[in-house]
Amino acid sequence: MSEEHQTPLNWYAGGKDADVQETEEWLTAFEQVIEHEGSGRACFLLQKLLEKGYEKDITLPFTGNTPYINTIPKSKEPAYGGDRAIERRIKSIVRWNAMAMVVRANKRFPGLGGHISTFASAATLYQVGMHHFFKGRGESGFDGDMIYFQGHASPGIYANAFLEGRIPVEKMEAFRRELEKGGGLSSYPHPWLMPDFWEFPTVSMGLGPITAIYQAKFNRYLRNRGLRDPQNRKVWAFLGDGETDEPEALGAITLASREKLDNLIFVINCNLQRLDGPVRGNGKIIQELETNFRGAGWNVIKVIWGSDWDPLIEADNTGLLIKRMTEVLDGEYQKYTVEGGDYVRREFFAKHPELSALVEGLSDEQIHQLRRGGHDPVKVFAAFKAAVEHTGSPTVILAKTVKGYGLGEAGEGRNVTHQQKKLSDEELRFFRDRFDIPVSDKDLASAPFYRPADDSEEIQYLQERRRALGGYVPSRRVRTEPLPLPPDSIWKRYSEGVNRDVSTTMVFVQMLTQLMKDKEIGKRVVPIVPDEARTFGMESLFREFGIYSYVGQLYEPVDKGMLLYYREVKDGQILEEGITEAGSMSDFIAAGTSYATHGIDAIPFFIFYSMFGFQRVGDLIWAAADQRSRGFLLGATAGRTTLNGEGLQHEDGHSHVLASVVPNLLAYDPAYAYELATIIKEGLRRMFQEREDVFYYITLTNENYPMPPMPPGVEEGILKGLYKFKGAPEGMDERPRVHLIGSGSLHREALRAQQILAERFGVAAEVWSATSYKELRRDALEAERWNMLHPEQEPRKPYVVSLFEGDDRPIIAVSDYMKLVPDQIARWLPGRFYPLGTDGFGRSETREALRRFFEVDAESVAIATLVQLARRGEIEPARVRQAIEELGIDPEKPYALLV
Ligand SMILES: Cc1ncc(C[n+]2csc(CCOP(=O)(O)OP(=O)(O)O)c2C)c(N)n1
Ligand SMILES: [Mg+2]
């Protein structure tokens, strides 16, 4: 049995044919069914055969694959919707300018970087979208498609906007030089840096796809909740094939199909290469992705071969061409690009005489020019159209392209192409000639930008297309009207204190419930929780507000009879994503930016296990910051010694260090209900009334204690990060005096230390509450910088300095975080600031044991204080040694950081 007699589509059947005649009979019979009774009947029979196979215990080999050919056959291709000749000219000019902006930037400033080859491979994908599919924001300013452009393709997107007249040539010259006068163009899509242009930060690979999925889900959520109807808005995510190795890229694809997100389209540019080399040299990335996406329930459209291949496929009645296409590996396909037509004839076609015969009439050059599907507008148009019209599931388009397409020797298909930033004169000439750009030989070396006149056919055409499609993309707008906020009275109860033992988490849930009931903002609140609602005592919200599910609840929940049962409902308000902090963070971004994407305010409160927040999804938080998301992140069960029993992986003592690095994030570690209320109230004001692009991180703990009433006049201090909570005990005027600062749940250890110091050691301590070292530092840095630049003017005083002016007493600070957190202000309190903190791995233990272990309990605070006083000669060192003994602290105990 020769190979030739394997079935043509043996990507599936694989094995040898033991009875060719019998096979033929079956196939002929089947073909007759198709011919006379149609494909429906044929499909039915196939299903019946499969059923019978399973019944008879015949294990079928699994495959999620179809042959390595276009999903849409030529016979089903729609007519092309535009003028191909003009579009080709426009595309060529965009290609040239995209290349030129990188080359020019690097000629003048070697090392600036930039990418030529990513857009070179994706140009057709974007241009077909620009001319025919991507809907602009329309008259409302908040309609249209949401497009996640691949970060490295940004030169092409700028080049397109340049032709549209939206980016002047001076800005094109200032690519990657944003500090240039007037501002340049950012390297990648950054809404923070170009807030009128870029909408979605995609360049940290994997984040575009996952946030796009949740964006599509959020659009549905808004609709089902009656807040807005973005039904016609498609979410397009463009990504690289190498990018799909990022866990985030494919990690949420089943959510998209489960929720039938047919408003979502992924376009994966399969140029077979990533930065260093091939994506799947030993396999086929398109086939691998097809299996993944089909398995996940997506509509998969493969765009592999350009129209030039159609006659060959049609002419081949042996099935060998498809077989050959399917068996060749990506590593070899890459080589075909680099080696040229003669090589392809020998290595690809000459494998079978029948295939050689197919290309007999083609020159080597013609063989080399046989295009891949992703470079053929007809094929791309057909795929995009099918994707846009598809209903019932999300669509992924797997488009095969060549990395560095059009660069020729300068990098087409080469492993080094991703890094290519400069072209020699020869290479520029090749590029110019290939795309027929009217740049003279004389000017060629400088790779000048080229823009046809406004009244040229090309510019007229592209302007008309964008007008017809509702405006330019990308473009970002924002809602600017302030949101009416709840009356002050709702916060009052928190300033009165609570006599029972409660935790800040419980207080938060109460606040959230109240906000959700508020008639002004209630419906805009988006509570997000990844499978921890019960941990945080939020199950009461299930019943009242419901968990969002696009189908509602199709089963009777086991706890239906109970008051707080797991209630899923179509217009549910809570986004409960299951165990995915990354997914929940993507919800947060979608909701927190809806003031820009949809022009309506949504107020996300994403509450998570604090340890599984910043360190798990830190990069998404960074993207949220870039995208100017507004809302509240709540790190619950926070505090390395406050969350007892859970141990090393659960106890968070550093999220405030991680939060300190995000520029527009405010981070607070409140101890009491009134502090929390003050912070949230102010957050709502700043983000939704003042319209500031900031967001909040607040840690919440699960330690129960009574909540004191709010001392008078402390609101400003709470927001600035530090205020005096309680003066020194009465009648201790002559005693050594110190300041103790406590934060979060350890504030109570500072209070207990105050008592120990007074009662046992005759030391008078004032107790302060630090809600935010990050804010204190921000303020101090600002003052310091101003002073540096204005040497002759009255120096500004950092807030933290002003608080301790007039005395030089020691300051001992204790928090449940690493010492680095309070250390943020040490510089402004020289020689007197001593932080205690929880550096090291957590342990499963009781709170008491943990606090002693990390030396953050009241006794340790007392010792640290006495040491500072001894240093200053205010008490004897021997007294400190005695105190260590009296307070039961073992001086030889292990150091938490090292064990
Ligand atoms: C999370 C992350 N890791 C690494 C990079 C650096 N990087 C930029 S582009 C690139 C290769 C991209 O390959 P692919 O996704 O196939 O895109 P192509 O340029 O081929 O279209 C890498 C590794 C990045 N941007 N983000
Ligand atoms: Mg790639």
mmCIF file of C-alpha atoms in Angstrom, residues 504 608-611 614 634-643 650-660 667-671 697-702 742-747 770-773 813-824 835-840 851 854-856:
data_model
loop_
_atom_site.group_PDB
_atom_site.id
_atom_site.type_symbol
_atom_site.label_atom_id
_atom_site.label_comp_id
_atom_site.label_asym_id
_atom_site.label_seq_id
_atom_site.Cartn_x
_atom_site.Cartn_y
_atom_site.Cartn_z
ATOM 1 C CA THR A 504 -12.963 45.992 58.407
ATOM 2 C CA PHE A 608 -9.818 39.459 46.480
ATOM 3 C CA TYR A 609 -7.628 37.454 48.776
ATOM 4 C CA SER A 610 -4.912 40.057 49.142
ATOM 5 C CA MET A 611 -2.060 37.600 48.644
ATOM 6 C CA PHE A 614 -0.830 42.089 43.394
ATOM 7 C CA LEU A 634 -9.798 45.550 47.969
ATOM 8 C CA GLY A 635 -7.164 43.220 49.312
ATOM 9 C CA ALA A 636 -9.066 41.241 51.910
ATOM 10 C CA THR A 637 -7.718 38.806 54.508
ATOM 11 C CA ALA A 638 -4.671 41.034 54.408
ATOM 12 C CA GLY A 639 -1.869 41.329 56.894
ATOM 13 C CA ARG A 640 0.888 38.789 57.447
ATOM 14 C CA THR A 641 -0.019 38.214 61.085
ATOM 15 C CA THR A 642 -3.681 39.130 60.937
ATOM 16 C CA LEU A 643 -4.696 36.274 58.691
ATOM 17 C CA HIS A 650 -1.609 33.107 52.121
ATOM 18 C CA GLU A 651 -0.334 35.716 54.503
ATOM 19 C CA ASP A 652 0.262 38.981 52.731
ATOM 20 C CA GLY A 653 2.873 41.265 54.168
ATOM 21 C CA HIS A 654 3.943 43.000 50.996
ATOM 22 C CA SER A 655 0.999 44.013 48.815
ATOM 23 C CA HIS A 656 1.572 47.558 50.018
ATOM 24 C CA VAL A 657 5.133 47.370 48.738
ATOM 25 C CA LEU A 658 3.823 46.187 45.375
ATOM 26 C CA ALA A 659 1.086 48.832 45.401
ATOM 27 C CA SER A 660 3.709 51.485 46.038
ATOM 28 C CA ALA A 667 -2.971 52.663 48.639
ATOM 29 C CA TYR A 668 -4.516 52.605 52.106
ATOM 30 C CA ASP A 669 -4.245 50.296 55.095
ATOM 31 C CA PRO A 670 -7.122 51.424 57.314
ATOM 32 C CA ALA A 671 -7.662 50.227 60.876
ATOM 33 C CA TYR A 697 -6.087 49.825 46.734
ATOM 34 C CA ILE A 698 -7.415 49.252 50.220
ATOM 35 C CA THR A 699 -6.460 46.391 52.498
ATOM 36 C CA LEU A 700 -9.153 44.817 54.639
ATOM 37 C CA THR A 701 -8.633 42.360 57.447
ATOM 38 C CA ASN A 702 -10.624 39.664 59.155
ATOM 39 C CA GLY A 742 0.173 51.908 64.045
ATOM 40 C CA SER A 743 -1.587 50.868 60.859
ATOM 41 C CA GLY A 744 -4.385 48.492 59.990
ATOM 42 C CA SER A 745 -5.112 45.835 62.538
ATOM 43 C CA LEU A 746 -1.755 46.438 64.223
ATOM 44 C CA HIS A 747 -2.943 49.834 65.299
ATOM 45 C CA ALA A 770 -0.974 55.716 59.506
ATOM 46 C CA THR A 771 -3.451 54.949 56.772
ATOM 47 C CA SER A 772 -1.102 55.439 53.819
ATOM 48 C CA TYR A 773 2.656 55.606 53.740
ATOM 49 C CA ALA A 813 6.014 52.553 63.541
ATOM 50 C CA VAL A 814 4.331 49.187 63.360
ATOM 51 C CA SER A 815 2.364 47.669 60.502
ATOM 52 C CA ASP A 816 1.506 44.210 59.295
ATOM 53 C CA TYR A 817 3.647 44.732 56.199
ATOM 54 C CA MET A 818 7.327 44.662 55.455
ATOM 55 C CA LYS A 819 9.432 47.354 57.089
ATOM 56 C CA LEU A 820 9.864 48.850 53.659
ATOM 57 C CA VAL A 821 6.304 50.151 53.862
ATOM 58 C CA PRO A 822 6.774 52.536 56.822
ATOM 59 C CA ASP A 823 10.354 53.095 55.702
ATOM 60 C CA GLN A 824 8.890 55.077 52.811
ATOM 61 C CA PRO A 835 9.885 50.719 61.770
ATOM 62 C CA LEU A 836 8.712 47.290 62.810
ATOM 63 C CA GLY A 837 7.288 44.964 60.196
ATOM 64 C CA THR A 838 6.719 41.492 58.933
ATOM 65 C CA ASP A 839 9.641 40.743 56.632
ATOM 66 C CA GLY A 840 9.932 37.045 55.866
ATOM 67 C CA ARG A 851 2.982 38.803 66.050
ATOM 68 C CA PHE A 854 7.583 38.876 63.501
ATOM 69 C CA GLU A 855 8.150 41.211 66.457
ATOM 70 C CA VAL A 856 5.170 43.404 65.761
#
